[in-house]
Coordinates of C-alpha atoms and ligand atoms in Angstrom, one line a residue:
Chain A
M1 CA 155.4 -3.5 114.2
T2 CA 158.7 -1.6 114.0
N3 CA 161.2 -2.3 116.7
V4 CA 162.7 0.5 118.8
T5 CA 165.6 1.3 116.5
G6 CA 163.6 1.1 113.3
L7 CA 166.0 -1.6 112.0
Q8 CA 164.3 -4.4 110.2
A9 CA 165.4 -7.6 108.6
G10 CA 166.0 -7.3 104.9
E11 CA 167.2 -3.7 105.0
S12 CA 170.1 -2.7 102.8
A13 CA 173.4 -1.6 104.2
E14 CA 172.4 2.0 103.2
E15 CA 169.2 1.8 105.1
Q16 CA 170.8 0.4 108.1
A17 CA 173.5 3.1 108.1
F18 CA 170.8 5.7 107.7
Q19 CA 168.8 4.4 110.6
A20 CA 171.9 4.0 112.8
K21 CA 172.6 7.7 112.1
I22 CA 169.1 8.6 113.2
D23 CA 169.4 6.4 116.3
R24 CA 172.6 8.3 117.2
E25 CA 170.5 11.5 117.1
E26 CA 172.5 12.8 114.2
R27 CA 170.7 15.0 111.7
I28 CA 170.0 14.0 108.1
E29 CA 171.1 16.7 105.6
P30 CA 169.9 17.2 102.0
K31 CA 173.0 15.6 100.4
D32 CA 172.8 12.4 102.6
W33 CA 171.4 9.2 101.3
M34 CA 167.8 8.7 102.5
P35 CA 165.1 6.1 101.8
E36 CA 162.5 7.2 99.3
G37 CA 159.8 6.7 101.9
Y38 CA 161.6 9.1 104.3
R39 CA 161.9 11.7 101.6
K40 CA 158.2 11.4 100.5
T41 CA 156.9 11.5 104.1
L42 CA 158.9 14.7 104.8
V43 CA 157.8 16.4 101.6
R44 CA 154.2 15.6 102.4
Q45 CA 154.5 16.8 105.9
I46 CA 156.6 19.9 105.3
S47 CA 154.5 21.0 102.3
Q48 CA 151.3 20.4 104.3
H49 CA 152.8 22.5 107.0
A50 CA 153.8 25.3 104.6
H51 CA 150.3 25.3 103.0
S52 CA 148.8 25.6 106.5
E53 CA 150.8 28.8 107.1
I54 CA 149.6 30.2 103.7
V55 CA 146.0 29.2 104.0
G56 CA 146.1 30.5 107.6
M57 CA 146.7 34.0 106.3
L58 CA 143.2 34.1 105.0
P59 CA 141.1 33.8 108.2
E60 CA 143.3 36.4 109.9
G61 CA 143.5 38.6 106.8
N62 CA 139.7 38.8 107.1
W63 CA 140.1 41.1 110.1
V64 CA 143.0 43.3 109.1
T65 CA 140.9 46.1 107.7
R66 CA 138.6 46.0 110.8
A67 CA 141.1 45.7 113.6
P68 CA 139.7 47.8 116.4
S69 CA 142.8 49.9 117.1
L70 CA 145.8 50.9 115.0
K71 CA 148.1 49.0 117.4
R72 CA 146.1 45.9 116.9
K73 CA 146.1 46.4 113.2
A74 CA 149.9 46.7 113.2
V75 CA 150.3 43.6 115.4
L76 CA 148.0 41.6 113.2
L77 CA 149.7 42.7 110.0
A78 CA 153.0 41.7 111.5
K79 CA 151.7 38.3 112.5
I80 CA 150.3 37.6 109.1
Q81 CA 153.7 38.6 107.6
D82 CA 155.4 36.2 110.0
E83 CA 153.1 33.4 108.8
A84 CA 153.9 34.1 105.2
G85 CA 157.6 34.0 106.1
H86 CA 157.0 30.6 107.8
G87 CA 155.5 29.4 104.6
L88 CA 158.5 30.6 102.7
Y89 CA 161.1 28.8 105.0
L90 CA 159.0 25.7 104.9
Y91 CA 158.7 25.6 101.1
S92 CA 162.5 26.1 101.0
A93 CA 163.0 23.2 103.4
A94 CA 160.8 21.0 101.1
E95 CA 162.8 22.2 98.1
T96 CA 165.9 20.7 99.6
L97 CA 164.1 17.4 99.1
D98 CA 163.7 18.1 95.4
A99 CA 160.1 19.2 95.6
S100 CA 159.3 22.3 93.6
R101 CA 157.3 25.2 95.0
D102 CA 155.1 25.3 91.9
E103 CA 154.3 21.6 92.1
M104 CA 153.5 21.9 95.8
T105 CA 151.3 24.9 95.1
E106 CA 149.5 23.0 92.4
A107 CA 148.9 20.1 94.7
L108 CA 147.3 22.4 97.2
H109 CA 145.1 24.0 94.6
D110 CA 143.8 20.7 93.1
G111 CA 143.2 19.2 96.5
R112 CA 145.9 16.6 96.5
A113 CA 147.8 18.2 99.3
K114 CA 146.2 18.9 102.7
Y115 CA 146.6 21.7 105.2
S116 CA 145.5 22.1 108.7
S117 CA 141.7 21.8 108.8
I118 CA 141.5 24.5 111.5
F119 CA 141.7 27.1 108.8
N120 CA 138.5 25.8 107.3
Y121 CA 136.6 27.5 110.0
P122 CA 135.5 31.1 109.6
T123 CA 136.6 34.2 111.6
L124 CA 133.3 35.7 112.7
S125 CA 134.3 38.3 115.3
W126 CA 137.3 40.1 116.5
A127 CA 137.6 37.7 119.3
D128 CA 138.4 35.0 116.8
I129 CA 141.7 36.8 116.1
G130 CA 142.5 36.4 119.8
A131 CA 141.3 32.8 119.9
I132 CA 143.4 31.9 116.9
G133 CA 146.6 33.4 118.4
W134 CA 145.9 31.8 121.8
L135 CA 144.7 28.4 120.7
V136 CA 145.8 27.8 117.2
D137 CA 149.3 29.2 117.5
G138 CA 149.4 27.7 121.0
A139 CA 148.7 24.2 119.6
A140 CA 151.1 24.9 116.8
I141 CA 153.9 25.6 119.3
V142 CA 153.3 22.4 121.1
N143 CA 153.6 20.5 117.8
Q144 CA 156.5 22.5 116.5
V145 CA 158.7 22.5 119.7
A146 CA 158.6 18.7 119.3
L147 CA 159.6 19.1 115.6
C148 CA 162.7 21.2 116.4
R149 CA 164.3 17.8 117.2
C150 CA 163.1 16.2 113.9
S151 CA 165.8 14.1 112.3
Y152 CA 165.8 16.1 109.0
G153 CA 168.1 19.1 109.5
P154 CA 166.5 21.8 107.3
Y155 CA 163.1 21.1 108.7
A156 CA 164.3 21.1 112.3
R157 CA 166.1 24.4 111.8
A158 CA 163.1 26.0 110.1
M159 CA 161.1 24.9 113.1
E160 CA 163.5 26.6 115.6
R161 CA 163.2 29.9 113.8
I162 CA 159.4 29.5 113.6
C163 CA 158.8 28.5 117.2
K164 CA 160.2 31.8 118.5
E165 CA 157.7 33.8 116.5
E166 CA 154.8 31.5 117.3
S167 CA 155.3 32.1 121.0
F168 CA 154.9 35.9 120.3
H169 CA 151.7 35.1 118.4
Q170 CA 150.3 33.0 121.2
R171 CA 151.0 35.7 123.8
Q172 CA 149.5 38.4 121.6
G173 CA 146.4 36.3 121.0
Y174 CA 146.0 35.6 124.7
E175 CA 146.3 39.3 125.4
I176 CA 143.5 40.1 123.0
M177 CA 141.3 37.5 124.8
M178 CA 142.3 39.1 128.2
V179 CA 141.2 42.6 127.2
L180 CA 137.9 41.2 125.8
A181 CA 137.3 39.0 128.9
Q182 CA 137.8 42.0 131.2
G183 CA 135.9 44.3 128.9
T184 CA 132.2 45.0 128.5
P185 CA 129.7 42.2 128.8
E186 CA 129.3 42.1 125.0
Q187 CA 133.1 41.8 124.7
K188 CA 133.2 39.0 127.2
E189 CA 130.4 37.2 125.3
M190 CA 132.4 37.6 122.1
A191 CA 135.4 36.0 123.7
Q192 CA 133.4 33.1 125.1
D193 CA 131.7 32.5 121.8
A194 CA 135.1 32.4 120.1
L195 CA 136.4 29.9 122.6
N196 CA 133.3 27.8 122.1
R197 CA 133.9 27.6 118.4
W198 CA 137.7 27.1 118.4
W199 CA 138.3 24.7 121.3
G200 CA 137.2 21.5 119.5
P201 CA 139.0 22.2 116.2
A202 CA 142.1 23.2 118.2
L203 CA 142.1 19.8 119.9
M204 CA 141.8 18.2 116.5
M205 CA 144.9 19.9 115.3
F206 CA 147.0 17.2 116.9
G207 CA 145.4 14.6 114.6
P208 CA 143.6 11.3 115.3
H209 CA 144.1 9.3 118.5
D210 CA 147.3 7.3 118.5
S211 CA 145.3 4.1 118.1
N212 CA 143.9 5.4 114.8
S213 CA 147.0 7.1 113.4
V214 CA 148.2 5.5 110.2
H215 CA 151.7 6.9 109.8
S216 CA 152.8 7.1 113.4
S217 CA 155.1 4.2 114.2
R218 CA 157.4 4.4 111.2
N219 CA 157.6 8.2 111.6
M220 CA 158.6 7.8 115.2
A221 CA 161.4 5.4 114.2
W222 CA 162.6 7.9 111.6
K223 CA 162.3 10.7 114.2
I224 CA 160.2 12.7 111.8
K225 CA 157.7 12.6 114.6
R226 CA 159.1 12.6 118.2
R227 CA 156.0 12.5 120.3
S228 CA 152.5 10.9 119.8
N229 CA 149.4 12.9 118.9
D230 CA 147.7 12.1 122.2
D231 CA 150.7 13.0 124.1
L232 CA 151.0 16.4 122.4
R233 CA 147.3 17.0 122.7
Q234 CA 147.4 16.3 126.4
Q235 CA 150.2 18.8 126.9
F236 CA 148.1 21.4 125.1
I237 CA 145.1 20.7 127.2
D238 CA 147.0 20.9 130.5
M239 CA 148.6 24.2 129.4
T240 CA 145.4 25.8 128.1
V241 CA 142.7 24.9 130.7
P242 CA 144.3 27.0 133.5
Q243 CA 144.7 29.9 131.0
A244 CA 141.0 29.8 130.3
E245 CA 140.3 29.8 134.0
Y246 CA 142.5 32.8 134.4
L247 CA 140.4 34.6 131.8
D248 CA 137.2 33.5 133.6
L249 CA 136.0 31.8 130.4
S250 CA 134.6 28.3 130.4
I251 CA 136.0 25.5 128.2
P252 CA 133.0 24.2 126.2
D253 CA 133.2 20.6 127.5
P254 CA 130.9 19.4 130.2
D255 CA 133.0 16.3 130.8
L256 CA 136.2 18.2 131.5
T257 CA 137.7 17.0 134.8
W258 CA 140.9 17.3 136.7
N259 CA 142.5 13.9 137.5
E260 CA 144.3 14.3 140.8
E261 CA 146.1 11.0 140.4
T262 CA 147.6 11.5 136.9
G263 CA 147.9 15.3 137.3
H264 CA 146.2 15.8 134.0
Y265 CA 143.0 17.3 132.7
E266 CA 140.7 14.8 131.0
V267 CA 138.4 16.0 128.2
G268 CA 135.2 14.5 126.9
P269 CA 135.0 12.6 123.6
I270 CA 136.3 14.6 120.6
D271 CA 134.0 14.8 117.6
W272 CA 136.0 12.8 115.1
D273 CA 133.0 12.6 112.7
E274 CA 133.3 16.4 112.4
F275 CA 137.1 16.1 111.9
E276 CA 136.6 13.6 109.1
R277 CA 134.0 15.8 107.5
V278 CA 136.2 18.8 107.7
V279 CA 139.3 17.0 106.4
K280 CA 137.3 15.4 103.5
G281 CA 134.7 18.0 102.7
G282 CA 136.7 21.1 103.5
G283 CA 134.6 22.2 106.5
P284 CA 132.5 25.3 106.7
V285 CA 134.7 27.5 104.5
G286 CA 137.1 25.0 103.0
R287 CA 135.9 25.6 99.5
E288 CA 136.3 29.3 99.9
R289 CA 139.8 29.0 101.2
I290 CA 141.0 27.0 98.3
R291 CA 139.0 29.0 95.8
D292 CA 140.7 32.2 97.2
R293 CA 144.1 30.7 97.0
R294 CA 143.6 29.4 93.5
R295 CA 142.2 32.8 92.4
A296 CA 145.1 34.7 93.9
W297 CA 147.5 32.3 92.0
E298 CA 145.6 32.5 88.7
E299 CA 145.1 36.2 88.8
G300 CA 148.8 36.6 89.6
A301 CA 149.9 34.5 86.7
W302 CA 150.5 37.5 84.4
V303 CA 152.6 39.2 87.1
R304 CA 154.9 36.1 87.5
E305 CA 155.1 35.8 83.7
A306 CA 156.1 39.5 83.4
A307 CA 158.8 39.1 86.0
L308 CA 160.2 36.1 84.1
A309 CA 160.0 37.8 80.8
H310 CA 161.7 40.9 82.2
A311 CA 164.5 38.9 83.8
E312 CA 165.1 37.2 80.4
K313 CA 165.3 40.5 78.6
R314 CA 167.8 41.8 81.1
R315 CA 169.9 38.6 80.7
Q316 CA 170.0 38.9 77.0
R317 CA 170.9 42.6 77.1
K318 CA 173.7 41.8 79.4
M319 CA 175.0 39.2 77.1
Q320 CA 174.8 41.5 74.1
A321 CA 176.6 44.2 76.0
A322 CA 179.3 41.8 77.0
A323 CA 179.6 40.6 73.3
E324 CA 180.1 44.1 72.0
Chain B
M1 CA 141.4 56.3 125.2
N2 CA 142.0 58.0 128.5
E3 CA 141.1 61.6 127.7
T4 CA 141.8 63.3 131.0
E5 CA 145.2 61.9 131.2
L6 CA 146.1 63.1 127.7
M7 CA 144.5 66.5 128.2
D8 CA 146.9 67.6 130.8
Q9 CA 150.0 66.7 128.9
P10 CA 151.4 69.5 126.9
A11 CA 152.9 68.4 123.5
A12 CA 156.5 67.4 123.8
N13 CA 158.7 70.1 122.3
A14 CA 155.7 71.7 120.7
P15 CA 156.8 74.6 118.5
A16 CA 155.5 78.0 119.7
L17 CA 152.7 78.8 117.2
D18 CA 149.8 81.2 117.2
A19 CA 146.4 79.5 117.5
G20 CA 145.6 79.9 113.8
T21 CA 148.9 78.4 112.6
Q22 CA 148.6 75.7 115.1
A23 CA 145.2 74.6 113.8
I24 CA 146.6 74.6 110.2
F25 CA 149.6 72.5 111.3
V26 CA 147.3 70.0 113.0
D27 CA 145.4 69.7 109.8
Y28 CA 148.6 69.2 107.9
L29 CA 149.7 66.4 110.3
L30 CA 146.3 64.8 109.8
H31 CA 147.0 65.0 106.0
L32 CA 150.2 63.0 106.4
G33 CA 148.8 60.6 109.0
D34 CA 145.7 59.9 106.9
N35 CA 147.8 59.2 103.8
G36 CA 149.6 56.4 105.7
L37 CA 146.5 55.1 107.3
I38 CA 144.3 54.9 104.2
L39 CA 147.1 53.5 101.9
G40 CA 148.0 51.0 104.6
Q41 CA 144.4 50.0 104.9
R42 CA 144.2 49.5 101.1
L43 CA 147.3 47.4 101.1
G44 CA 145.9 45.4 104.0
E45 CA 143.1 44.3 101.6
W46 CA 145.7 42.3 99.7
C47 CA 146.6 40.2 102.7
G48 CA 146.8 36.6 101.5
H49 CA 145.8 37.4 98.0
G50 CA 149.1 38.5 96.4
P51 CA 150.4 37.2 93.1
V52 CA 153.3 35.4 94.7
L53 CA 154.2 34.8 98.4
E54 CA 157.2 37.2 98.4
E55 CA 154.8 40.0 97.3
D56 CA 152.3 39.1 100.1
I57 CA 155.2 39.7 102.4
A58 CA 156.4 42.9 100.7
M59 CA 152.9 44.4 100.6
T60 CA 152.3 43.6 104.2
N61 CA 155.6 45.1 105.1
I62 CA 154.8 48.3 103.3
A63 CA 151.3 48.4 104.9
L64 CA 153.0 47.9 108.3
D65 CA 155.4 50.8 107.7
L66 CA 152.5 53.1 106.6
I67 CA 150.3 52.2 109.6
G68 CA 153.3 52.8 111.8
Q69 CA 153.8 56.3 110.2
A70 CA 150.1 57.0 110.6
R71 CA 150.2 56.1 114.3
M72 CA 153.1 58.5 115.0
L73 CA 151.7 61.3 112.9
L74 CA 148.2 61.1 114.3
T75 CA 149.6 61.0 117.8
R76 CA 151.6 64.1 117.0
A77 CA 148.6 65.8 115.6
G78 CA 146.7 65.0 118.8
E79 CA 149.5 66.3 121.0
I80 CA 149.7 69.6 119.2
E81 CA 145.9 70.0 119.0
G82 CA 145.8 69.4 122.8
A83 CA 142.2 68.3 122.9
G84 CA 142.9 64.9 124.2
R85 CA 142.5 63.0 120.9
D86 CA 144.9 60.1 120.5
E87 CA 145.8 58.1 117.4
D88 CA 142.7 55.9 117.7
A89 CA 140.3 58.7 118.5
L90 CA 141.5 60.4 115.3
A91 CA 141.5 57.3 113.1
Y92 CA 138.3 55.8 114.3
T93 CA 135.9 58.6 115.1
R94 CA 136.3 61.2 112.3
D95 CA 134.0 61.1 109.4
A96 CA 135.1 61.4 105.7
L97 CA 134.8 65.2 105.6
A98 CA 137.4 65.5 108.3
F99 CA 139.9 63.1 106.6
R100 CA 142.8 64.9 104.8
N101 CA 144.4 62.2 102.7
L102 CA 145.2 62.5 99.0
L103 CA 142.6 61.1 96.7
L104 CA 145.3 58.9 95.2
V105 CA 145.7 56.7 98.2
E106 CA 142.0 55.9 98.6
Q107 CA 141.7 54.6 95.0
P108 CA 140.8 50.8 94.9
N109 CA 143.6 48.3 94.6
G110 CA 142.5 47.2 91.1
D111 CA 145.0 44.7 89.8
F112 CA 148.6 44.3 90.9
A113 CA 149.7 46.9 88.3
L114 CA 147.4 49.5 89.7
T115 CA 148.5 48.8 93.3
M116 CA 152.2 49.2 92.3
V117 CA 151.7 52.3 90.1
R118 CA 149.7 53.9 93.0
Q119 CA 152.5 53.0 95.4
F120 CA 155.2 54.3 93.2
L121 CA 153.5 57.7 92.4
F122 CA 152.9 58.1 96.1
S123 CA 156.2 56.9 97.5
A124 CA 158.2 58.9 95.0
W125 CA 156.4 61.9 96.4
S126 CA 156.5 61.0 100.1
Y127 CA 160.2 60.3 99.8
E128 CA 160.8 63.8 98.6
L129 CA 158.5 65.2 101.3
Y130 CA 159.9 63.3 104.3
R131 CA 163.4 64.0 103.1
R132 CA 162.6 67.7 103.5
L133 CA 160.6 67.3 106.7
T134 CA 163.6 65.9 108.5
A135 CA 164.5 69.6 108.8
S136 CA 161.1 70.7 110.1
T137 CA 161.1 73.2 112.9
D138 CA 158.7 70.8 114.8
P139 CA 161.2 68.3 116.3
G140 CA 158.4 65.8 116.7
L141 CA 157.6 65.8 113.0
A142 CA 161.4 65.9 112.1
A143 CA 161.9 62.7 114.1
I144 CA 159.0 60.9 112.4
A145 CA 160.3 62.1 109.0
A146 CA 163.8 60.7 109.7
K147 CA 162.2 57.2 110.1
A148 CA 159.6 57.6 107.3
V149 CA 162.1 58.8 104.7
K150 CA 164.0 55.5 105.0
E151 CA 160.8 53.5 104.6
A152 CA 159.6 55.6 101.7
A153 CA 162.9 55.0 100.0
Y154 CA 162.3 51.3 100.2
H155 CA 158.7 51.6 99.1
R156 CA 159.7 53.7 96.1
R157 CA 162.4 51.3 95.1
H158 CA 160.2 48.2 95.4
S159 CA 157.3 49.6 93.5
G160 CA 159.6 51.3 90.9
E161 CA 161.3 48.0 90.2
W162 CA 157.9 46.4 89.7
L163 CA 156.9 49.2 87.3
I164 CA 160.0 48.4 85.3
R165 CA 159.3 44.7 85.3
L166 CA 155.7 45.2 84.3
G167 CA 156.3 47.9 81.7
D168 CA 159.2 46.0 80.2
G169 CA 157.8 42.5 80.7
T170 CA 155.1 41.0 78.5
A171 CA 152.6 42.7 76.3
E172 CA 149.8 42.1 78.8
S173 CA 151.8 43.4 81.8
K174 CA 152.7 46.5 79.7
R175 CA 149.1 47.1 78.8
R176 CA 148.0 46.8 82.5
A177 CA 150.8 49.0 83.8
Q178 CA 150.0 51.7 81.2
D179 CA 146.3 51.5 82.0
A180 CA 147.1 51.9 85.7
L181 CA 149.2 54.9 85.0
D182 CA 146.5 56.5 82.8
D183 CA 143.9 55.8 85.5
L184 CA 145.9 57.3 88.3
W185 CA 147.7 60.2 86.6
I186 CA 144.8 62.7 87.2
F187 CA 145.4 62.3 91.0
T188 CA 149.1 63.4 90.9
D189 CA 148.7 67.2 90.7
E190 CA 147.0 67.2 94.0
M191 CA 150.3 66.2 95.7
F192 CA 151.9 69.6 94.7
E193 CA 148.9 71.8 95.2
A194 CA 149.3 74.2 98.1
Q195 CA 146.4 74.8 100.5
P196 CA 145.8 78.4 101.7
G197 CA 147.5 77.7 105.1
D198 CA 150.6 76.1 103.7
A199 CA 152.5 79.3 103.1
A200 CA 152.3 80.2 106.8
L201 CA 153.6 76.7 107.7
A202 CA 156.4 76.9 105.2
A203 CA 157.3 80.4 106.5
A204 CA 157.6 78.9 110.0
G205 CA 159.9 76.3 108.6
L206 CA 157.4 73.5 109.6
I207 CA 156.9 72.1 106.0
P208 CA 158.3 72.6 102.5
E209 CA 156.3 74.4 99.9
P210 CA 154.3 71.6 98.2
S211 CA 155.3 72.7 94.7
S212 CA 159.0 72.6 95.6
L213 CA 158.9 68.8 95.6
R214 CA 157.8 68.7 92.0
P215 CA 161.1 68.8 90.1
D216 CA 162.7 65.9 92.0
W217 CA 159.5 63.9 91.8
E218 CA 159.3 64.5 88.1
A219 CA 162.9 63.4 87.6
M220 CA 162.4 60.2 89.4
V221 CA 159.1 59.4 87.6
E222 CA 160.6 60.2 84.2
R223 CA 163.6 57.9 84.9
V224 CA 161.5 55.0 86.0
L225 CA 158.9 55.4 83.2
A226 CA 161.7 55.5 80.6
E227 CA 163.2 52.3 81.9
A228 CA 159.8 50.8 82.1
T229 CA 159.1 51.9 78.5
L230 CA 155.8 53.4 79.7
T231 CA 154.3 56.6 78.3
R232 CA 153.7 59.6 80.6
P233 CA 150.0 60.4 80.3
D234 CA 149.0 63.8 78.9
P235 CA 148.0 66.2 81.6
G236 CA 144.2 66.0 81.5
F237 CA 141.5 66.6 84.0
R238 CA 142.9 66.9 87.5
R239 CA 141.2 65.5 90.6
E240 CA 141.8 67.1 93.9
G241 CA 140.0 67.8 97.2
G242 CA 141.4 65.3 99.6
R243 CA 143.0 67.9 101.8
T244 CA 139.8 69.8 102.1
G245 CA 137.7 66.7 102.9
R246 CA 136.2 66.4 99.4
H247 CA 136.9 62.8 98.8
S248 CA 136.0 60.2 96.2
E249 CA 133.1 57.8 96.9
Y250 CA 135.5 55.2 98.1
L251 CA 136.6 56.8 101.3
G252 CA 133.2 56.3 103.0
H253 CA 133.4 52.6 102.4
I254 CA 137.0 52.4 103.6
L255 CA 135.9 54.1 106.8
S256 CA 132.9 51.9 107.4
E257 CA 135.2 48.9 107.5
L258 CA 138.1 50.6 109.4
Q259 CA 135.8 52.1 112.0
F260 CA 133.2 49.3 112.4
L261 CA 134.2 47.9 115.8
Q262 CA 134.8 51.3 117.4
R263 CA 131.4 52.5 116.1
A264 CA 129.5 49.3 117.1
Y265 CA 130.9 49.4 120.7
P266 CA 131.5 53.1 121.5
G267 CA 133.9 53.6 124.3
A268 CA 135.1 50.0 124.6
Q269 CA 138.8 49.2 125.1
W270 CA 140.4 46.7 122.7
Ligands
FE2_1 FE1 153.2 30.1 111.6
FE2_2 FE1 151.8 31.9 114.1

């Protein structure tokens, strides 16, 4: 067990000063001393987060060419562009911890690094684009607002920028769902089907129950994590259930109840077996997602090489010109 | 698409044109709008599959500009036509024969070199075109052109820089860039080819003569090819027909994807 401040017997003066700084709610910056465990945990978490943004472009990209109106197409393109930008800020944040983007990319491609398992589910109808914005970006906001107060400065600042854009995405997704839910019976069915498929995976985005979460207590002391998985999940549920009611769509959970006393919704058991399978085995389209990312990377190798070769030629010409 | 509402609205600042010229002008606006729509659609296929994250962002950005241009141009075409067709009616319910885009923009993405060469050849042209269209006697088109010319300048610069990097990069990138240029060159004449109605539009000050763009386009292309150490292909067989609805085999497939939902659920709102 870690005590409240995270201070433990046998810690060095450096470690104690580091923890004291965190306890005073001061941010840790790249040049500050930090324990190796802190650095590693952050690199893992930030790169995982960056990879999620990048892999997340694929299920949404699947509908760009089929968006049902030009306005929807433009909004979707802009959203995907935002997600790529999020990936970029996050990779930069991880680079401040001496992780290289190429190494992180490699770790994603060979399966060492994880990303949010939600993107291992396929987008089967246009309503999935609505459901992703509403539920997946909605869950991401709940997680990320908490991360804006993370102890590591560059990560917290990246989160602040990202959160603003995520809330647009959430509203746009909800608006797609609204139009479908109020549309023809087929459109409403499409919306309900999307909710049926994305609800469970969205709840799993917050990770295992607190009782089963491996990294939680130390990350809480280091203020890498500020609120527990179950806490965040509950906030998402309480926020989302009334939104579904407003759409006149039903949450696919026969056990869902409102608890008058606690003022919270209670959901039925979450299918953690499925979660495990998806995390480990990639889920319905996990293999495709990684294959697509790897292919894009491999097929782009000659482009990246050309850019480097050209930059080198320019550099040499400049030097030659200066020498003359 | 609320047709009755749109029907009663006369086009804002519509130039006074006789019926024949008006129909030709609508066709011309469709030509511009379709160029943006189809090239934007093609670039959208890259989404998430670019060679490097920064390029995913750049290509999405260009796609977004082009779709934005298409929306404004198709809207303007619908206003001047006055038959109640909005941007989506025009984008989603016309068949290939009624599309007016250049053949160049519907060519498949191929590799990154092909996509960038296609973009450069097109954007170098559209920059020259929109620059002149800012002075169109149709104030609606002039306003769209004022925005589009800035975007085209960025697209031309971005793709031109890539042409130089690829041409003057490695042996492989040079080969790929030259192949792309050789593949696409036959589609470039079409950009400067006048259609029978263009003279009347030019006389009314609505558009420039298509052939008048050629010298500036040539100068830009020559400059970039020289820096890229690429060879200008010999003028060979020329492909044209986009503006009269004689497209390549690719357009039908593009439309079947683009229009799928509107066709599967006719009349639904999205
Ligand atoms: Fe994001
Ligand atoms: Fe997002």
